[in-house]
Amino acid sequence: MARIFVIDDQPQVLVISHKLKRAGHEVVHFYNGEEAVANISAHRPDLVILDVVVPGLNGFEILHHARENPYTSSIPFIFISDRHLEADITRAFELGALDYIIKPFNLDFLTLKIRNLFRLLESRRETGGQNP
C-alpha cells in the first residue's frame, strides 16, 4: 500500500482519491500549497499528484520545495492540470516531474500509470537500484 498525496482545490479531484483508495492506497488530499509542503516534509509520501494552480504555493513551487530537501527530493510527482501550455509542461519536467497529464483525462489510464510506476520502483528496490 502506497501513501499518495493529492494536491488540488477542485472538488472533482475527489474522484481520483476515491479510485486510488479503492486500489488499496492510502490517499491524503490537500487543497493548498503551504499545507501540502509541510506535510510532504513531515510524512514523505510515495507519490504526489498535483495541479499547477492551487491556493498558496502553486504546483511548481511545491515541487521545487520538495526537490530542495534531500529527504523529499526523490519523491515522484505527477502533474494533472487543465493548463496545457507548452511552457508549463516544460517547466514541470525541468523541475523533475515524472509526468504531466492534461485534464480531462481517463481515470483508469492514470491508475495504470501509477500501478506501473510502483511496479518499476519495487523492481528497482529488489535489484538494488539497477535496471531490471
mmCIF file of C-alpha atoms in Angstrom:
data_model
loop_
_atom_site.group_PDB
_atom_site.id
_atom_site.type_symbol
_atom_site.label_atom_id
_atom_site.label_comp_id
_atom_site.label_asym_id
_atom_site.label_seq_id
_atom_site.Cartn_x
_atom_site.Cartn_y
_atom_site.Cartn_z
ATOM 1 C CA MET A 1 0.000 0.000 0.000
ATOM 2 C CA ALA A 2 1.452 3.324 -1.054
ATOM 3 C CA ARG A 3 0.874 6.708 0.551
ATOM 4 C CA ILE A 4 -0.235 9.138 -2.154
ATOM 5 C CA PHE A 5 -0.761 12.862 -1.661
ATOM 6 C CA VAL A 6 -3.260 14.557 -3.984
ATOM 7 C CA ILE A 7 -2.947 18.346 -4.095
ATOM 8 C CA ASP A 8 -5.766 20.091 -5.913
ATOM 9 C CA ASP A 9 -8.510 22.516 -4.920
ATOM 10 C CA GLN A 10 -11.087 21.284 -7.430
ATOM 11 C CA PRO A 11 -13.890 19.124 -5.957
ATOM 12 C CA GLN A 12 -13.912 16.710 -8.912
ATOM 13 C CA VAL A 13 -10.422 15.546 -7.937
ATOM 14 C CA LEU A 14 -12.039 13.614 -5.084
ATOM 15 C CA VAL A 15 -12.885 11.011 -7.735
ATOM 16 C CA ILE A 16 -9.128 10.407 -8.102
ATOM 17 C CA SER A 17 -8.738 9.981 -4.357
ATOM 18 C CA HIS A 18 -11.656 7.557 -4.213
ATOM 19 C CA LYS A 19 -10.308 5.454 -7.115
ATOM 20 C CA LEU A 20 -6.834 5.264 -5.567
ATOM 21 C CA LYS A 21 -8.284 4.282 -2.188
ATOM 22 C CA ARG A 22 -10.258 1.504 -3.856
ATOM 23 C CA ALA A 23 -6.990 0.316 -5.410
ATOM 24 C CA GLY A 24 -5.614 -0.085 -1.874
ATOM 25 C CA HIS A 25 -3.582 3.091 -1.473
ATOM 26 C CA GLU A 26 -3.553 5.483 1.450
ATOM 27 C CA VAL A 27 -4.618 8.823 -0.019
ATOM 28 C CA VAL A 28 -4.288 12.192 1.672
ATOM 29 C CA HIS A 29 -5.853 15.200 -0.020
ATOM 30 C CA PHE A 30 -4.641 18.803 0.336
ATOM 31 C CA TYR A 31 -6.307 21.925 -1.001
ATOM 32 C CA ASN A 32 -3.450 24.445 -0.624
ATOM 33 C CA GLY A 33 0.262 24.563 -1.268
ATOM 34 C CA GLU A 34 1.566 25.567 2.156
ATOM 35 C CA GLU A 35 -0.218 22.733 3.923
ATOM 36 C CA ALA A 36 0.979 20.296 1.268
ATOM 37 C CA VAL A 37 4.657 21.352 1.554
ATOM 38 C CA ALA A 38 4.590 20.986 5.338
ATOM 39 C CA ASN A 39 3.074 17.524 5.094
ATOM 40 C CA ILE A 40 5.342 16.312 2.294
ATOM 41 C CA SER A 41 8.326 17.049 4.529
ATOM 42 C CA ALA A 42 6.707 15.582 7.643
ATOM 43 C CA HIS A 43 5.191 12.418 6.145
ATOM 44 C CA ARG A 44 7.185 11.708 2.957
ATOM 45 C CA PRO A 45 4.586 10.189 0.606
ATOM 46 C CA ASP A 46 5.416 7.579 -2.029
ATOM 47 C CA LEU A 47 3.848 9.729 -4.770
ATOM 48 C CA VAL A 48 2.452 13.251 -5.148
ATOM 49 C CA ILE A 49 -0.257 14.036 -7.687
ATOM 50 C CA LEU A 50 -0.859 17.759 -8.019
ATOM 51 C CA ASP A 51 -2.324 20.562 -10.070
ATOM 52 C CA VAL A 52 -0.345 23.585 -11.208
ATOM 53 C CA VAL A 53 -2.920 26.013 -9.828
ATOM 54 C CA VAL A 54 -3.695 25.599 -6.129
ATOM 55 C CA PRO A 55 -4.163 28.272 -3.443
ATOM 56 C CA GLY A 56 -0.981 29.484 -1.772
ATOM 57 C CA LEU A 57 2.098 27.912 -3.281
ATOM 58 C CA ASN A 58 1.467 26.683 -6.821
ATOM 59 C CA GLY A 59 2.366 23.210 -8.039
ATOM 60 C CA PHE A 60 5.736 24.304 -9.420
ATOM 61 C CA GLU A 61 6.677 25.872 -6.075
ATOM 62 C CA ILE A 62 5.583 22.733 -4.221
ATOM 63 C CA LEU A 63 7.766 20.559 -6.444
ATOM 64 C CA HIS A 64 10.682 22.996 -6.111
ATOM 65 C CA HIS A 65 10.466 22.812 -2.298
ATOM 66 C CA ALA A 66 10.428 19.020 -2.428
ATOM 67 C CA ARG A 67 13.470 18.860 -4.719
ATOM 68 C CA GLU A 68 15.432 21.273 -2.491
ATOM 69 C CA ASN A 69 15.010 18.983 0.552
ATOM 70 C CA PRO A 70 17.271 15.878 0.491
ATOM 71 C CA TYR A 71 14.641 13.950 2.476
ATOM 72 C CA THR A 72 11.945 14.534 -0.172
ATOM 73 C CA SER A 73 13.993 15.062 -3.329
ATOM 74 C CA SER A 74 13.343 11.603 -4.787
ATOM 75 C CA ILE A 75 9.555 11.548 -4.367
ATOM 76 C CA PRO A 76 7.848 11.087 -7.761
ATOM 77 C CA PHE A 77 5.474 13.888 -8.805
ATOM 78 C CA ILE A 78 2.743 13.700 -11.434
ATOM 79 C CA PHE A 79 1.011 16.873 -12.534
ATOM 80 C CA ILE A 80 -2.651 16.817 -13.523
ATOM 81 C CA SER A 81 -3.783 20.148 -14.888
ATOM 82 C CA ASP A 82 -6.082 21.845 -17.339
ATOM 83 C CA ARG A 83 -3.162 24.142 -18.211
ATOM 84 C CA HIS A 84 -1.808 22.784 -21.456
ATOM 85 C CA LEU A 85 0.714 25.465 -22.360
ATOM 86 C CA GLU A 86 3.986 24.021 -23.570
ATOM 87 C CA ALA A 87 5.866 26.315 -21.160
ATOM 88 C CA ASP A 88 4.016 24.827 -18.167
ATOM 89 C CA ILE A 89 4.633 21.264 -19.274
ATOM 90 C CA THR A 90 8.296 22.013 -19.936
ATOM 91 C CA ARG A 91 8.705 23.693 -16.556
ATOM 92 C CA ALA A 92 7.170 20.709 -14.769
ATOM 93 C CA PHE A 93 9.619 18.321 -16.420
ATOM 94 C CA GLU A 94 12.567 20.665 -15.850
ATOM 95 C CA LEU A 95 11.732 20.702 -12.134
ATOM 96 C CA GLY A 96 11.719 16.918 -12.101
ATOM 97 C CA ALA A 97 8.103 15.876 -12.598
ATOM 98 C CA LEU A 98 7.608 12.313 -13.738
ATOM 99 C CA ASP A 99 4.573 13.091 -15.863
ATOM 100 C CA TYR A 100 2.160 15.878 -16.847
ATOM 101 C CA ILE A 101 -1.397 14.810 -17.605
ATOM 102 C CA ILE A 102 -3.874 17.286 -19.082
ATOM 103 C CA LYS A 103 -7.417 17.439 -17.695
ATOM 104 C CA PRO A 104 -9.824 15.997 -18.507
ATOM 105 C CA PHE A 105 -8.162 12.590 -18.558
ATOM 106 C CA ASN A 106 -9.069 8.942 -18.304
ATOM 107 C CA LEU A 107 -9.006 7.939 -14.638
ATOM 108 C CA ASP A 108 -8.270 4.299 -15.460
ATOM 109 C CA PHE A 109 -5.264 5.459 -17.507
ATOM 110 C CA LEU A 110 -3.933 7.428 -14.513
ATOM 111 C CA THR A 111 -4.443 4.415 -12.247
ATOM 112 C CA LEU A 112 -2.493 2.198 -14.654
ATOM 113 C CA LYS A 113 0.345 4.720 -14.830
ATOM 114 C CA ILE A 114 0.538 4.767 -11.045
ATOM 115 C CA ARG A 115 0.469 0.981 -10.820
ATOM 116 C CA ASN A 116 3.289 0.734 -13.375
ATOM 117 C CA LEU A 117 5.300 3.372 -11.511
ATOM 118 C CA PHE A 118 5.091 1.394 -8.273
ATOM 119 C CA ARG A 119 5.981 -1.840 -10.092
ATOM 120 C CA LEU A 120 9.074 -0.164 -11.526
ATOM 121 C CA LEU A 121 10.104 1.257 -8.148
ATOM 122 C CA GLU A 122 9.617 -2.132 -6.474
ATOM 123 C CA SER A 123 11.628 -3.860 -9.181
ATOM 124 C CA ARG A 124 14.475 -1.376 -8.705
ATOM 125 C CA ARG A 125 14.421 -1.929 -4.931
ATOM 126 C CA GLU A 126 14.624 -5.683 -5.456
ATOM 127 C CA THR A 127 17.591 -5.341 -7.835
ATOM 128 C CA GLY A 128 19.455 -2.851 -5.644
ATOM 129 C CA GLY A 129 18.631 0.190 -7.771
ATOM 130 C CA GLN A 130 19.780 -1.417 -11.032
ATOM 131 C CA ASN A 131 17.506 -1.501 -14.051
ATOM 132 C CA PRO A 132 15.592 -4.784 -14.211
#
